[in-house]
């Protein structure tokens, strides 16, 4: 069993992962104040981790959003609306020295990368050679994967593989697509995204229009990148994606505008773009989702994350044993 942590903008989750059987057990989840001071944030993470029954010397996998120095385990959050108090802190040392059962090592992985690796190896995009993952929550996380490798450059791939570094109408993507952007656009300080989603389902035109505009815009900027990358699958996760009934229609409309039609009438015959190269040499995460070129799927599938929400935990576990 591999111990893992998933640190997000509102919650931290600790769990044990059995990669052989593809299951997650011993899960604990605690609310996390991303605007709190460093000790409060790290204290919550440690308390959550200490709830697991883990032998000393275990190697942990930790999925955490960027900006973060994943090799050194140092937080680089600054001006991104979360975890500012951790800037410059050695999170690896804080975990190595602070957990009740001293770890033998801690491996960090971008949370969106962990999410896509998990969905590709044992989840909703299993069998696709080229897939893209987007996480929607306090910000926009992204990952581009080809044959088990995360790509950070090449046709269709944004700088560093980060969609949050792209722009819409000359402004950062997250000024349009993020929790704070949705709340600002809706204009009710008492409402959170789930409240807006509920009002949209109840027929409130303003709420529906805000969500439609946001996710159509995301699709329009994402579509050309999926096309150039040669993606045959897009999987969407994160807290906002739980309102998939509202996200999917608008996102699909935007993707079509951008040139990537999910499950279009010609999808089964579409091959990956000839301009899309293999990823540069790097660590791959082979698993049961690996497919050969001959057996690769050719549809253009747009899917929500698996209902169990285990993908990032599975991906973090794979990173721990890589």
Tab-separated table of C-alpha atoms in Angstrom:
chain	number	residue	atom	x	y	z
A	1	UNK	CA	0.000	0.000	0.000
A	2	UNK	CA	1.399	3.368	-1.033
A	3	UNK	CA	0.633	6.436	1.113
A	4	UNK	CA	-0.380	9.532	-0.832
A	5	UNK	CA	-1.542	13.097	-0.302
A	6	UNK	CA	-3.579	15.306	-2.599
A	7	UNK	CA	-3.310	18.969	-1.591
A	8	UNK	CA	-5.909	21.246	-3.157
A	9	UNK	CA	-7.098	24.789	-2.764
A	10	UNK	CA	-9.921	23.886	-0.359
A	11	UNK	CA	-9.166	20.370	0.926
A	12	UNK	CA	-6.351	17.926	1.583
A	13	UNK	CA	-6.836	14.184	1.165
A	14	UNK	CA	-4.651	11.370	2.486
A	15	UNK	CA	-5.093	7.777	1.388
A	16	UNK	CA	-3.477	4.407	0.849
A	17	UNK	CA	-3.311	3.129	-2.739
A	18	UNK	CA	-3.037	-0.448	-3.917
A	19	UNK	CA	-1.816	-0.090	-7.494
A	20	UNK	CA	-1.991	-3.811	-8.207
A	21	UNK	CA	-5.702	-3.938	-7.471
A	22	UNK	CA	-6.371	-0.337	-8.489
A	23	UNK	CA	-8.113	0.652	-5.280
A	24	UNK	CA	-7.910	3.428	-2.706
A	25	UNK	CA	-8.446	2.768	1.006
A	26	UNK	CA	-8.088	4.525	4.345
A	27	UNK	CA	-9.078	7.844	2.850
A	28	UNK	CA	-9.213	10.903	5.111
A	29	UNK	CA	-10.180	14.375	3.890
A	30	UNK	CA	-9.968	17.681	5.726
A	31	UNK	CA	-10.844	21.269	4.797
A	32	UNK	CA	-7.833	23.445	4.078
A	33	UNK	CA	-7.601	27.237	4.297
A	34	UNK	CA	-5.370	28.222	1.376
A	35	UNK	CA	-5.286	31.787	2.730
A	36	UNK	CA	-4.066	30.722	6.163
A	37	UNK	CA	-0.583	31.080	7.586
A	38	UNK	CA	2.106	28.520	6.804
A	39	UNK	CA	1.882	26.601	10.059
A	40	UNK	CA	-1.903	26.284	9.817
A	41	UNK	CA	-1.663	24.954	6.254
A	42	UNK	CA	1.147	22.509	6.960
A	43	UNK	CA	-0.420	21.525	10.280
A	44	UNK	CA	-3.627	20.524	8.504
A	45	UNK	CA	-1.680	18.524	5.919
A	46	UNK	CA	0.324	16.722	8.612
A	47	UNK	CA	-2.770	16.024	10.705
A	48	UNK	CA	-4.525	14.527	7.687
A	49	UNK	CA	-1.513	12.374	6.811
A	50	UNK	CA	-1.099	11.182	10.397
A	51	UNK	CA	-4.567	9.680	10.240
A	52	UNK	CA	-3.246	6.903	7.997
A	53	UNK	CA	-1.782	3.678	9.308
A	54	UNK	CA	1.619	3.867	7.613
A	55	UNK	CA	4.855	2.148	8.639
A	56	UNK	CA	7.883	4.379	9.136
A	57	UNK	CA	10.172	4.566	6.127
A	58	UNK	CA	7.360	4.488	3.552
A	59	UNK	CA	7.768	6.518	0.369
A	60	UNK	CA	4.939	9.021	-0.087
A	61	UNK	CA	3.484	10.454	-3.291
A	62	UNK	CA	2.136	14.001	-3.019
A	63	UNK	CA	-0.011	15.726	-5.655
A	64	UNK	CA	0.095	19.508	-5.274
A	65	UNK	CA	-0.800	22.410	-7.575
A	66	UNK	CA	1.781	24.751	-9.049
A	67	UNK	CA	3.743	26.852	-9.121
A	68	UNK	CA	5.947	24.454	-7.194
A	69	UNK	CA	9.503	23.128	-7.528
A	70	UNK	CA	8.568	19.463	-7.674
A	71	UNK	CA	12.150	18.175	-7.756
A	72	UNK	CA	13.203	20.062	-4.611
A	73	UNK	CA	9.830	20.086	-2.868
A	74	UNK	CA	9.780	23.877	-2.503
A	75	UNK	CA	6.587	25.956	-2.750
A	76	UNK	CA	6.630	28.831	-5.256
A	77	UNK	CA	3.079	30.137	-4.802
A	78	UNK	CA	2.986	33.876	-5.313
A	79	UNK	CA	0.102	35.979	-6.535
A	80	UNK	CA	-1.991	32.965	-7.560
A	81	UNK	CA	-4.707	33.362	-4.957
A	82	UNK	CA	-3.717	30.446	-2.716
A	83	UNK	CA	-0.919	29.245	-0.430
A	84	UNK	CA	0.969	32.559	-0.563
A	85	UNK	CA	2.191	31.912	2.992
A	86	UNK	CA	4.129	28.869	1.783
A	87	UNK	CA	6.262	30.759	-0.729
A	88	UNK	CA	9.871	29.574	-0.545
A	89	UNK	CA	9.155	26.892	2.062
A	90	UNK	CA	10.746	23.451	1.874
A	91	UNK	CA	7.581	21.360	2.034
A	92	UNK	CA	9.503	18.108	1.600
A	93	UNK	CA	11.503	18.714	4.765
A	94	UNK	CA	8.353	19.787	6.598
A	95	UNK	CA	6.810	16.396	5.800
A	96	UNK	CA	9.940	14.328	6.339
A	97	UNK	CA	10.460	15.851	9.786
A	98	UNK	CA	6.860	16.481	10.747
A	99	UNK	CA	4.876	13.307	10.070
A	100	UNK	CA	4.249	10.971	12.970
A	101	UNK	CA	5.708	8.030	11.069
A	102	UNK	CA	8.859	9.396	9.432
A	103	UNK	CA	8.701	8.859	5.636
A	104	UNK	CA	11.594	7.284	3.792
A	105	UNK	CA	11.022	9.729	0.974
A	106	UNK	CA	8.501	12.171	-0.488
A	107	UNK	CA	7.857	12.508	-4.234
A	108	UNK	CA	5.942	15.554	-5.470
A	109	UNK	CA	3.841	15.678	-8.625
A	110	UNK	CA	1.701	18.376	-10.187
A	111	UNK	CA	-1.901	17.663	-9.218
A	112	UNK	CA	-3.236	17.978	-12.777
A	113	UNK	CA	-0.516	15.617	-14.004
A	114	UNK	CA	-1.412	13.153	-11.260
A	115	UNK	CA	-5.083	13.431	-12.208
A	116	UNK	CA	-4.485	12.683	-15.894
A	117	UNK	CA	-2.040	9.832	-15.189
A	118	UNK	CA	-4.622	8.258	-12.917
A	119	UNK	CA	-7.447	8.641	-15.424
A	120	UNK	CA	-5.225	7.306	-18.234
A	121	UNK	CA	-3.857	4.299	-16.374
A	122	UNK	CA	-7.068	3.088	-14.782
A	123	UNK	CA	-9.837	5.609	-15.413
A	124	UNK	CA	-12.049	7.242	-17.977
A	125	UNK	CA	-9.441	7.826	-20.729
A	126	UNK	CA	-7.821	4.406	-20.485
A	127	UNK	CA	-6.655	3.225	-23.900
A	128	UNK	CA	-6.066	6.657	-25.448
A	129	UNK	CA	-2.550	7.357	-26.691
A	130	UNK	CA	-2.936	11.137	-26.525
A	131	UNK	CA	-5.126	12.688	-23.859
A	132	UNK	CA	-5.549	16.036	-22.144
A	133	UNK	CA	-6.733	16.628	-18.585
A	134	UNK	CA	-8.175	19.853	-17.202
A	135	UNK	CA	-8.988	20.493	-13.552
A	136	UNK	CA	-11.402	23.285	-12.663
A	137	UNK	CA	-11.465	24.737	-9.162
A	138	UNK	CA	-9.703	27.650	-7.544
A	139	UNK	CA	-7.758	27.807	-10.818
A	140	UNK	CA	-7.248	25.852	-14.033
A	141	UNK	CA	-4.875	22.906	-13.944
A	142	UNK	CA	-3.829	21.118	-17.109
A	143	UNK	CA	-1.869	18.144	-18.379
A	144	UNK	CA	-1.019	16.832	-21.846
A	145	UNK	CA	-0.091	13.149	-22.073
A	146	UNK	CA	1.223	11.001	-24.937
A	147	UNK	CA	1.969	7.295	-24.521
A	148	UNK	CA	2.269	7.616	-20.769
A	149	UNK	CA	4.491	10.700	-20.757
A	150	UNK	CA	3.485	14.158	-19.627
A	151	UNK	CA	4.359	16.707	-22.328
A	152	UNK	CA	5.443	20.246	-21.484
A	153	UNK	CA	6.182	21.351	-25.052
A	154	UNK	CA	5.308	20.563	-28.649
A	155	UNK	CA	2.387	21.370	-30.982
A	156	UNK	CA	-0.713	22.376	-29.047
A	157	UNK	CA	1.018	22.315	-25.673
A	158	UNK	CA	1.081	25.683	-23.871
A	159	UNK	CA	4.185	27.022	-22.162
A	160	UNK	CA	5.271	24.488	-19.516
A	161	UNK	CA	2.092	22.555	-20.330
A	162	UNK	CA	0.119	25.121	-18.298
A	163	UNK	CA	-3.163	26.402	-19.673
A	164	UNK	CA	-3.222	28.941	-16.837
A	165	UNK	CA	-0.361	30.743	-18.616
A	166	UNK	CA	-2.505	31.272	-21.721
A	167	UNK	CA	-4.750	34.269	-22.314
A	168	UNK	CA	-8.275	35.127	-23.400
A	169	UNK	CA	-8.618	38.564	-25.018
A	170	UNK	CA	-5.228	39.604	-23.666
A	171	UNK	CA	-5.967	38.643	-20.080
A	172	UNK	CA	-4.847	35.554	-18.111
A	173	UNK	CA	-7.119	32.561	-18.617
A	174	UNK	CA	-7.965	32.406	-14.925
A	175	UNK	CA	-9.448	35.911	-15.094
A	176	UNK	CA	-12.221	34.194	-17.091
A	177	UNK	CA	-12.160	30.582	-15.939
A	178	UNK	CA	-11.756	29.995	-12.194
A	179	UNK	CA	-13.803	30.048	-9.030
A	180	UNK	CA	-12.960	33.708	-8.355
A	181	UNK	CA	-13.785	34.673	-11.962
A	182	UNK	CA	-17.192	32.991	-11.829
A	183	UNK	CA	-18.036	34.618	-8.495
A	184	UNK	CA	-16.928	38.044	-9.705
A	185	UNK	CA	-18.940	37.713	-12.901
A	186	UNK	CA	-22.055	36.593	-11.042
A	187	UNK	CA	-21.761	39.393	-8.497
A	188	UNK	CA	-23.406	37.907	-5.408
A	189	UNK	CA	-20.914	37.826	-2.502
A	190	UNK	CA	-23.119	35.367	-0.619
A	191	UNK	CA	-23.032	32.758	-3.408
A	192	UNK	CA	-20.397	30.148	-4.161
A	193	UNK	CA	-20.074	28.225	-7.429
A	194	UNK	CA	-22.302	25.389	-6.227
A	195	UNK	CA	-24.996	27.938	-5.370
A	196	UNK	CA	-24.762	29.475	-8.834
A	197	UNK	CA	-24.986	25.995	-10.358
A	198	UNK	CA	-28.085	25.252	-8.308
A	199	UNK	CA	-29.720	28.484	-9.426
A	200	UNK	CA	-28.887	27.697	-13.048
A	201	UNK	CA	-30.580	24.307	-12.728
A	202	UNK	CA	-33.589	26.023	-11.153
A	203	UNK	CA	-33.925	28.180	-14.276
A	204	UNK	CA	-32.228	31.427	-13.286
A	205	UNK	CA	-31.111	32.971	-16.571
A	206	UNK	CA	-28.253	35.045	-15.130
A	207	UNK	CA	-26.650	32.049	-13.430
A	208	UNK	CA	-26.927	29.909	-16.549
A	209	UNK	CA	-25.524	32.671	-18.752
A	210	UNK	CA	-22.486	33.171	-16.499
A	211	UNK	CA	-21.623	29.473	-16.544
A	212	UNK	CA	-22.286	29.129	-20.271
A	213	UNK	CA	-20.041	32.085	-21.088
A	214	UNK	CA	-17.196	30.827	-18.892
A	215	UNK	CA	-17.073	27.265	-20.204
A	216	UNK	CA	-17.720	28.195	-23.818
A	217	UNK	CA	-14.715	30.525	-23.580
A	218	UNK	CA	-12.603	27.721	-22.101
A	219	UNK	CA	-13.588	25.371	-24.913
A	220	UNK	CA	-12.820	27.941	-27.589
A	221	UNK	CA	-9.262	28.463	-26.324
A	222	UNK	CA	-8.704	24.769	-25.616
A	223	UNK	CA	-10.085	23.354	-28.881
A	224	UNK	CA	-7.233	24.425	-31.197
A	225	UNK	CA	-4.679	23.033	-28.752
A	226	UNK	CA	-6.417	19.657	-28.605
A	227	UNK	CA	-6.491	19.609	-32.396
A	228	UNK	CA	-2.789	20.439	-32.767
A	229	UNK	CA	-1.807	18.011	-30.010
A	230	UNK	CA	-3.740	15.212	-31.689
A	231	UNK	CA	-5.778	14.478	-28.578
A	232	UNK	CA	-8.425	11.781	-28.792
A	233	UNK	CA	-9.706	12.396	-25.286
A	234	UNK	CA	-10.340	15.256	-22.888
A	235	UNK	CA	-11.088	14.496	-19.234
A	236	UNK	CA	-12.264	17.238	-16.888
A	237	UNK	CA	-11.983	17.123	-13.104
A	238	UNK	CA	-11.897	19.419	-10.105
A	239	UNK	CA	-14.625	20.717	-7.844
A	240	UNK	CA	-16.368	22.806	-10.513
A	241	UNK	CA	-16.541	19.834	-12.894
A	242	UNK	CA	-18.901	18.117	-10.454
A	243	UNK	CA	-21.569	20.270	-12.097
A	244	UNK	CA	-20.939	18.366	-15.326
A	245	UNK	CA	-24.530	18.732	-16.490
A	246	UNK	CA	-23.885	22.482	-16.732
A	247	UNK	CA	-20.224	22.405	-17.773
A	248	UNK	CA	-20.434	19.878	-20.598
A	249	UNK	CA	-22.841	21.583	-23.047
A	250	UNK	CA	-21.072	24.942	-22.947
A	251	UNK	CA	-17.597	23.405	-23.024
A	252	UNK	CA	-18.567	21.259	-26.005
A	253	UNK	CA	-19.877	24.314	-27.841
A	254	UNK	CA	-16.578	26.098	-27.299
A	255	UNK	CA	-14.536	23.073	-28.371
A	256	UNK	CA	-16.472	22.866	-31.628
A	257	UNK	CA	-15.804	26.562	-32.221
A	258	UNK	CA	-12.122	25.833	-31.626
A	259	UNK	CA	-12.091	23.027	-34.185
A	260	UNK	CA	-12.214	19.934	-31.931
A	261	UNK	CA	-15.630	18.305	-32.073
A	262	UNK	CA	-16.271	15.738	-29.315
A	263	UNK	CA	-17.698	12.493	-30.706
A	264	UNK	CA	-18.303	14.124	-34.078
A	265	UNK	CA	-19.684	12.103	-36.984
A	266	UNK	CA	-16.188	11.641	-38.421
A	267	UNK	CA	-14.486	11.037	-35.095
A	268	UNK	CA	-13.961	7.295	-35.509
A	269	UNK	CA	-11.864	7.876	-38.593
A	270	UNK	CA	-9.823	10.756	-37.243
A	271	UNK	CA	-6.164	10.104	-36.646
A	272	UNK	CA	-3.889	12.201	-34.449
A	273	UNK	CA	-2.520	15.300	-36.112
A	274	UNK	CA	0.559	14.525	-38.238
A	275	UNK	CA	2.209	17.560	-36.661
A	276	UNK	CA	1.986	16.085	-33.177
A	277	UNK	CA	5.357	14.535	-32.268
A	278	UNK	CA	6.154	12.172	-29.490
A	279	UNK	CA	6.956	13.826	-26.188
A	280	UNK	CA	10.625	14.451	-25.440
A	281	UNK	CA	12.302	11.607	-23.578
A	282	UNK	CA	11.305	11.532	-19.942
A	283	UNK	CA	9.633	9.500	-17.267
A	284	UNK	CA	6.689	7.480	-18.466
A	285	UNK	CA	3.974	6.005	-16.307
A	286	UNK	CA	3.164	2.665	-17.952
A	287	UNK	CA	0.008	1.020	-16.800
A	288	UNK	CA	-2.996	-0.910	-18.013
A	289	UNK	CA	-4.114	2.121	-20.016
A	290	UNK	CA	-1.099	1.915	-22.345
A	291	UNK	CA	-2.093	1.332	-25.963
A	292	UNK	CA	-0.033	0.651	-29.039
A	293	UNK	CA	-0.331	2.775	-32.154
A	294	UNK	CA	-2.218	-0.028	-33.869
A	295	UNK	CA	-4.765	-0.276	-31.081
A	296	UNK	CA	-5.145	3.414	-30.282
A	297	UNK	CA	-8.668	4.785	-30.121
A	298	UNK	CA	-9.645	7.401	-32.693
A	299	UNK	CA	-12.768	8.912	-31.190
A	300	UNK	CA	-12.775	12.387	-29.694
A	301	UNK	CA	-14.173	11.808	-26.244
A	302	UNK	CA	-14.959	14.482	-23.687
A	303	UNK	CA	-15.567	12.997	-20.266
A	304	UNK	CA	-15.870	14.006	-16.612
A	305	UNK	CA	-13.542	12.531	-14.036
A	306	UNK	CA	-14.370	9.126	-12.654
A	307	UNK	CA	-17.079	9.235	-9.983
A	308	UNK	CA	-14.807	7.972	-7.207
A	309	UNK	CA	-12.478	10.972	-7.542
A	310	UNK	CA	-9.437	8.737	-7.099
A	311	UNK	CA	-7.445	9.695	-10.201
A	312	UNK	CA	-4.977	12.136	-8.601
A	313	UNK	CA	-4.393	9.724	-5.721
A	314	UNK	CA	-3.639	6.920	-8.179
A	315	UNK	CA	-1.330	9.202	-10.145
A	316	UNK	CA	0.543	10.257	-7.017
A	317	UNK	CA	1.032	6.603	-6.089
A	318	UNK	CA	2.482	5.858	-9.525
A	319	UNK	CA	4.912	8.734	-9.109
A	320	UNK	CA	6.004	7.351	-5.733
A	321	UNK	CA	7.024	4.026	-7.257
A	322	UNK	CA	8.378	5.327	-10.585
